[in-house]
PDB file of C-alpha atoms in Angstrom:
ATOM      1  CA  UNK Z   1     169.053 107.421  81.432  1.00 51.00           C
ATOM      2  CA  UNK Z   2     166.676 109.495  83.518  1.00 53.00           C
ATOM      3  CA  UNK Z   3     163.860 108.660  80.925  1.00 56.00           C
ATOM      4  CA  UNK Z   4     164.368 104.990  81.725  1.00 55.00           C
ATOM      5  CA  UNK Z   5     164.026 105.969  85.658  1.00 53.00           C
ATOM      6  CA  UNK Z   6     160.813 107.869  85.454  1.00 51.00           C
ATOM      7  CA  UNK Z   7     159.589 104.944  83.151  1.00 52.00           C
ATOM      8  CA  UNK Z   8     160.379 102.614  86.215  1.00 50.00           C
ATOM      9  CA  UNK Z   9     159.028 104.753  89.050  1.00 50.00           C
ATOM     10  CA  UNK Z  10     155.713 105.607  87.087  1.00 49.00           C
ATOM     11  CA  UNK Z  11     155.042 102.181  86.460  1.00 50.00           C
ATOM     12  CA  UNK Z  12     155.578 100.790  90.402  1.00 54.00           C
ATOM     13  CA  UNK Z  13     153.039 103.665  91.459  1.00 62.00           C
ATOM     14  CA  UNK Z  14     150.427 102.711  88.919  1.00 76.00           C
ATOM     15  CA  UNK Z  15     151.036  99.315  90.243  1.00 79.00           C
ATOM     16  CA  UNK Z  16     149.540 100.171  93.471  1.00 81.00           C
ATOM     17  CA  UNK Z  17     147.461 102.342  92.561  1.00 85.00           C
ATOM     18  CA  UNK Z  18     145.593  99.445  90.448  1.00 86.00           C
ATOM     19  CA  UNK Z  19     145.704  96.900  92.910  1.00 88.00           C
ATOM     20  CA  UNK Z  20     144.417  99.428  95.539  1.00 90.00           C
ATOM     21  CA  UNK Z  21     141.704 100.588  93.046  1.00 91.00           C
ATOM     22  CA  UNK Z  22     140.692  96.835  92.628  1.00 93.00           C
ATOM     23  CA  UNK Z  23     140.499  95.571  95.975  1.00 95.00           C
ATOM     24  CA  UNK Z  24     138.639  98.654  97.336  1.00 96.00           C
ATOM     25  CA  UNK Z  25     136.165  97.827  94.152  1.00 96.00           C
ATOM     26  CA  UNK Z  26     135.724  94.390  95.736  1.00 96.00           C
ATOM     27  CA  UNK Z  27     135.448  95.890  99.302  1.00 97.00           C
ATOM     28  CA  UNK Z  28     132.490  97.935  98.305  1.00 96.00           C
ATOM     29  CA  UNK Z  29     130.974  95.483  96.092  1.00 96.00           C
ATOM     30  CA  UNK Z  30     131.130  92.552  98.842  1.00 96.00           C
ATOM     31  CA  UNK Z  31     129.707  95.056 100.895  1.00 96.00           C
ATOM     32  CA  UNK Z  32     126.926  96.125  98.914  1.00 96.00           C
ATOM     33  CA  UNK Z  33     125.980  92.252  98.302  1.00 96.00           C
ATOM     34  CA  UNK Z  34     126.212  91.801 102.137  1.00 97.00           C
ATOM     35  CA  UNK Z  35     123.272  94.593 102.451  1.00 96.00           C
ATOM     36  CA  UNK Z  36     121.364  93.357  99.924  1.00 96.00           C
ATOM     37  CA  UNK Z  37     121.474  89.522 101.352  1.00 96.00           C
ATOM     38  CA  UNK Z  38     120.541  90.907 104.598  1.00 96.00           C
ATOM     39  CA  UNK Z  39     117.992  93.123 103.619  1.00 95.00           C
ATOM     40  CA  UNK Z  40     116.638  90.569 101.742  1.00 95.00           C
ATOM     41  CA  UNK Z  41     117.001  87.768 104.837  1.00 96.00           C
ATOM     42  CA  UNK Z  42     114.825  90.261 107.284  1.00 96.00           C
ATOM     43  CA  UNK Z  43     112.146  90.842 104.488  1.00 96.00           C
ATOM     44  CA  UNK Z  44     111.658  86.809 104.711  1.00 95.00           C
ATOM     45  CA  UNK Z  45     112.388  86.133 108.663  1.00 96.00           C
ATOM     46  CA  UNK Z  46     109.223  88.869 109.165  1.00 96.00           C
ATOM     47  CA  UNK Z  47     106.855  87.476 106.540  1.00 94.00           C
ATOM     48  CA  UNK Z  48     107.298  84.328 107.975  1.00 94.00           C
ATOM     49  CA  UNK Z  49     106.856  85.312 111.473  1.00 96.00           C
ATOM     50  CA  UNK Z  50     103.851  87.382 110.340  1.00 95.00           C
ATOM     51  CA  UNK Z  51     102.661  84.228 109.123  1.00 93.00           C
ATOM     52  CA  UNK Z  52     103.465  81.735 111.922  1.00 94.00           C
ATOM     53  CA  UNK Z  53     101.667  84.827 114.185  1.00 95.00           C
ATOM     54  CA  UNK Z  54      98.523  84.616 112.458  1.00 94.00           C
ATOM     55  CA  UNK Z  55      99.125  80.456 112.156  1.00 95.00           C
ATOM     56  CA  UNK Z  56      99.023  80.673 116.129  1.00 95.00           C
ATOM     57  CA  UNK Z  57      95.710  82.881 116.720  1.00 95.00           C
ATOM     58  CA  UNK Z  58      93.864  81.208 114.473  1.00 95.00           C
ATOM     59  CA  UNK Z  59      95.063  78.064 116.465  1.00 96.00           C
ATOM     60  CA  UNK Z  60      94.294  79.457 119.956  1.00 96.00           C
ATOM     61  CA  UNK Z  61      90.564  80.673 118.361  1.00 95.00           C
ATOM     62  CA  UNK Z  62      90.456  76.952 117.531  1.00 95.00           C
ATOM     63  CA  UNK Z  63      91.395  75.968 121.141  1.00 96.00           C
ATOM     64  CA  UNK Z  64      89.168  78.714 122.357  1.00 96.00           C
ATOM     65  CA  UNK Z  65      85.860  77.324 120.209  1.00 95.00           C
ATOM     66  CA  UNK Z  66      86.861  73.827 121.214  1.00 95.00           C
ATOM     67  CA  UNK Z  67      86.669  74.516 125.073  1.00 95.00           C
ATOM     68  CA  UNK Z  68      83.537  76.255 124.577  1.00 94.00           C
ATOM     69  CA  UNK Z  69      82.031  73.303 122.687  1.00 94.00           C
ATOM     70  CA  UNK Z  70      83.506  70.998 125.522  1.00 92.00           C
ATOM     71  CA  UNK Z  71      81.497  73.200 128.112  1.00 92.00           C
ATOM     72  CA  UNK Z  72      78.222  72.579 126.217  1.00 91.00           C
ATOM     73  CA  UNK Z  73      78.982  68.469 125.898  1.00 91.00           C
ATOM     74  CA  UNK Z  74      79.392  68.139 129.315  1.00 89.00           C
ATOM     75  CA  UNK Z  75      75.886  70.312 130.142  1.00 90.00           C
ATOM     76  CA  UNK Z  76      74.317  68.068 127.867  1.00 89.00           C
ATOM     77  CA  UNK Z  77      75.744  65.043 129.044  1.00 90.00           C
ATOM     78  CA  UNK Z  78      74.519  65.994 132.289  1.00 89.00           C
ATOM     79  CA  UNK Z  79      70.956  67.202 131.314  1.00 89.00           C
ATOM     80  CA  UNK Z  80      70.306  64.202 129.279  1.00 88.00           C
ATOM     81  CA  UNK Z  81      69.530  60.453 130.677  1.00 87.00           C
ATOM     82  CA  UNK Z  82      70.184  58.968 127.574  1.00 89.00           C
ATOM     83  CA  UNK Z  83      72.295  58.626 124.610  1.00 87.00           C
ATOM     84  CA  UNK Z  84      69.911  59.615 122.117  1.00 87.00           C
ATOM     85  CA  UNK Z  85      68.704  62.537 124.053  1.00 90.00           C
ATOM     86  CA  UNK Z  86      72.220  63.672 124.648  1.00 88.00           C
ATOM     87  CA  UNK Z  87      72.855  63.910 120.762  1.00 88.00           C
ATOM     88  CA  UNK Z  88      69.619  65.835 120.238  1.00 88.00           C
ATOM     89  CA  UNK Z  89      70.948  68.075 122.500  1.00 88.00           C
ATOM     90  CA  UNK Z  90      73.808  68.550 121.232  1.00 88.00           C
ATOM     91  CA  UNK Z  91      72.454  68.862 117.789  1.00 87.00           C
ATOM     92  CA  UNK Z  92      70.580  71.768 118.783  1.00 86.00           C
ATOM     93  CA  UNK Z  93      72.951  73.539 120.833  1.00 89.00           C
ATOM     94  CA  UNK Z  94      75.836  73.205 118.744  1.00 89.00           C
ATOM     95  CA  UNK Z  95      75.166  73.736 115.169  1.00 85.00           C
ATOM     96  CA  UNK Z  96      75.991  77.513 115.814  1.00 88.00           C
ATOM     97  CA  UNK Z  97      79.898  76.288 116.246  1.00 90.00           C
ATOM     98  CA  UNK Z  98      80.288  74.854 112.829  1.00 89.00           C
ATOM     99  CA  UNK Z  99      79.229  72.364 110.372  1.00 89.00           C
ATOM    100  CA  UNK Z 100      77.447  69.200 112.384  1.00 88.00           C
ATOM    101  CA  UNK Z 101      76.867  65.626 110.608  1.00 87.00           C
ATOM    102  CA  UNK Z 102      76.871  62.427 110.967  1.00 84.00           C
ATOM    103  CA  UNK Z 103      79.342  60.337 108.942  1.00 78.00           C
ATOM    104  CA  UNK Z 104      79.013  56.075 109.115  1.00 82.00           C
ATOM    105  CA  UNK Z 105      77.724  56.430 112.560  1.00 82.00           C
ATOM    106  CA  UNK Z 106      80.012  58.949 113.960  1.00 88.00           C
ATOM    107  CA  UNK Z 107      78.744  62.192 115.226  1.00 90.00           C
ATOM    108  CA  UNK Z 108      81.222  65.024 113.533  1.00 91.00           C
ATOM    109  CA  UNK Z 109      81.938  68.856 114.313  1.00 92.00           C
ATOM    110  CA  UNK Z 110      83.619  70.716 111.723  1.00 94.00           C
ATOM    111  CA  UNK Z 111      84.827  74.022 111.681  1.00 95.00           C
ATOM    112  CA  UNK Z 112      87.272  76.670 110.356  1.00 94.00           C
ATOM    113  CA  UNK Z 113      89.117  79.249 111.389  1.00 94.00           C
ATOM    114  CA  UNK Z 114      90.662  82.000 109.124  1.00 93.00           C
ATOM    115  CA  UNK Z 115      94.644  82.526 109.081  1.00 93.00           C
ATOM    116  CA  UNK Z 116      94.739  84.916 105.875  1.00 89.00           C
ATOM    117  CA  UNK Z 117      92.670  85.740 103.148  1.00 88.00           C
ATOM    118  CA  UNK Z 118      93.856  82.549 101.558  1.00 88.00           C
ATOM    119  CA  UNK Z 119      94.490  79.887 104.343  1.00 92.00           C
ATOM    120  CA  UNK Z 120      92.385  78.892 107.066  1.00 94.00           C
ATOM    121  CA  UNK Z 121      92.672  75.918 110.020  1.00 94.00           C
ATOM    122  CA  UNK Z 122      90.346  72.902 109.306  1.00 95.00           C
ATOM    123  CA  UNK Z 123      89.038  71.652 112.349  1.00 95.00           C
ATOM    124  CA  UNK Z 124      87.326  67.954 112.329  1.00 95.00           C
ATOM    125  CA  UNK Z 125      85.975  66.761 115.883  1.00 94.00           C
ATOM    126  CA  UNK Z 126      84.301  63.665 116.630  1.00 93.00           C
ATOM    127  CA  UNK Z 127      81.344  64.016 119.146  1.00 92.00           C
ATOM    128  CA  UNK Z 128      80.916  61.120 121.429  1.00 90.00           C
ATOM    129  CA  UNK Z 129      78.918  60.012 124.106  1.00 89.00           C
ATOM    130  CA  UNK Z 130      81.152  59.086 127.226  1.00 86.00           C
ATOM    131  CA  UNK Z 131      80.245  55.970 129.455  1.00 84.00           C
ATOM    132  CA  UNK Z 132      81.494  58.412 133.070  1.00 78.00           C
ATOM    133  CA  UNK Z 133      81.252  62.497 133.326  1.00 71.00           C
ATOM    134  CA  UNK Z 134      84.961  61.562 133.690  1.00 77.00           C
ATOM    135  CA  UNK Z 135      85.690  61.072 129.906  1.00 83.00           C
ATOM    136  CA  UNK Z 136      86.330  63.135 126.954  1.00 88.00           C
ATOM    137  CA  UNK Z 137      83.491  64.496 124.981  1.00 91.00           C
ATOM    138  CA  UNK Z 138      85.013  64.553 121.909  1.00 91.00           C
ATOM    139  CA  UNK Z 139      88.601  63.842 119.784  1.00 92.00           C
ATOM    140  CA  UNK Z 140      90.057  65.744 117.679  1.00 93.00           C
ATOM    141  CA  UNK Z 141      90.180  63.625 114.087  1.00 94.00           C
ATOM    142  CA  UNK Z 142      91.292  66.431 111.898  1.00 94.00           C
ATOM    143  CA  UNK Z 143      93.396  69.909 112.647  1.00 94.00           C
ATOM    144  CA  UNK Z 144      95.148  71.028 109.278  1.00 95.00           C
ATOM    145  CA  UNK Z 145      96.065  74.244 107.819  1.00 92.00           C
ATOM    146  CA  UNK Z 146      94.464  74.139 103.690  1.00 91.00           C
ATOM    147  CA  UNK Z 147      95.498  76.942 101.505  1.00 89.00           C
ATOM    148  CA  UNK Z 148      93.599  77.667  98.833  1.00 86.00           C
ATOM    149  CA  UNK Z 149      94.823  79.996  95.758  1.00 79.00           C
ATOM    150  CA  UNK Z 150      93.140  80.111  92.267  1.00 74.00           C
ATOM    151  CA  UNK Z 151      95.856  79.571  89.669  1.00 65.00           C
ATOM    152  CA  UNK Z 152      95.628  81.807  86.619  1.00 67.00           C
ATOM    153  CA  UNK Z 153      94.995  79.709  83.568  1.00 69.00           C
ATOM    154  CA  UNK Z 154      96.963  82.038  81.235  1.00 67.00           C
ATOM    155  CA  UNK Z 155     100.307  81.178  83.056  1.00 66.00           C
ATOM    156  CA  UNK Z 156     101.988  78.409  80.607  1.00 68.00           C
ATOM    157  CA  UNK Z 157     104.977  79.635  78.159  1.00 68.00           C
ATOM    158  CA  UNK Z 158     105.279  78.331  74.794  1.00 71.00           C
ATOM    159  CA  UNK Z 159     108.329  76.876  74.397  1.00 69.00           C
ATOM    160  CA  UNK Z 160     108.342  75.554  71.172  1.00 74.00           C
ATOM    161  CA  UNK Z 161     106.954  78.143  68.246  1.00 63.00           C
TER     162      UNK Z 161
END
């Protein structure tokens, strides 16, 4: 008879024991996957704020560029009697801002500015001549962000041998 009670009693403590192995097992594994998630969530959150921070200076260099080239629009616009002498000026004067052409008529301004080693801000401006001092100068036809990244060419996987 008393073998058949320690039998009983042993058994009821390993019981709990198990049970309290196994959920403090989860505990620390749930934990350890919370961490890990987390850890994992702030790497992201910063690399893109990093990015979005270097997104908005190259932006406000844009802005910057395009006020300066808006200063030297209106000069010439006021230096110049006509039309054609206004877009001379302007050819000369600002060519050192970016890449000037002219496209079916249209008198363009492009320019880039660099957000990382592989992404920069396009910047496409049309140059006009306005009919009052009043008007705008120029419009803003293009403002895109291009990435550019060379893609290995040894990067397929044969599937089928």
């Amino acid at each position: 008879m008393k073998q058949k009670r320690n039998r009983l009693f042993f058994s009821n403590f390993g019981f709990s024991t198990i049970l309290l192995s196994f959920v403090m097992i989860c505990v620390v594994t749930f934990s350890a996957l919370s961490l890990i998630t987390a850890n994992s969530d702030y790497k992201l959150s910063k690399k893109v704020a990093d990015k979005n921070q270097r997104y908005y200076q190259a932006q406000e260099q844009a802005y910057a560029k395009i006020n300066m080239i808006d200063q030297v629009l209106a000069d010439s616009y006021l230096a110049s009697a006509t039309a054609d002498e206004y877009f001379l000026q302007v050819n000369t004067k600002i060519s050192s801002y970016g890449t000037y052409t002219t496209e079916e008529g249209e008198n363009i301004l492009s320019f880039t500015e660099t957000i990382a080693e592989d992404q920069f801000l396009s910047v496409k401006l049309r140059i006009a001549y306005p009919q009052n001092a009043s008007d705008t100068f120029l419009e803003i036809i293009e403002w895109k962000s291009v990435y550019i990244r060379e893609i290995p060419e040894d990067t397929f996987m044969n599937l089928i041998q």
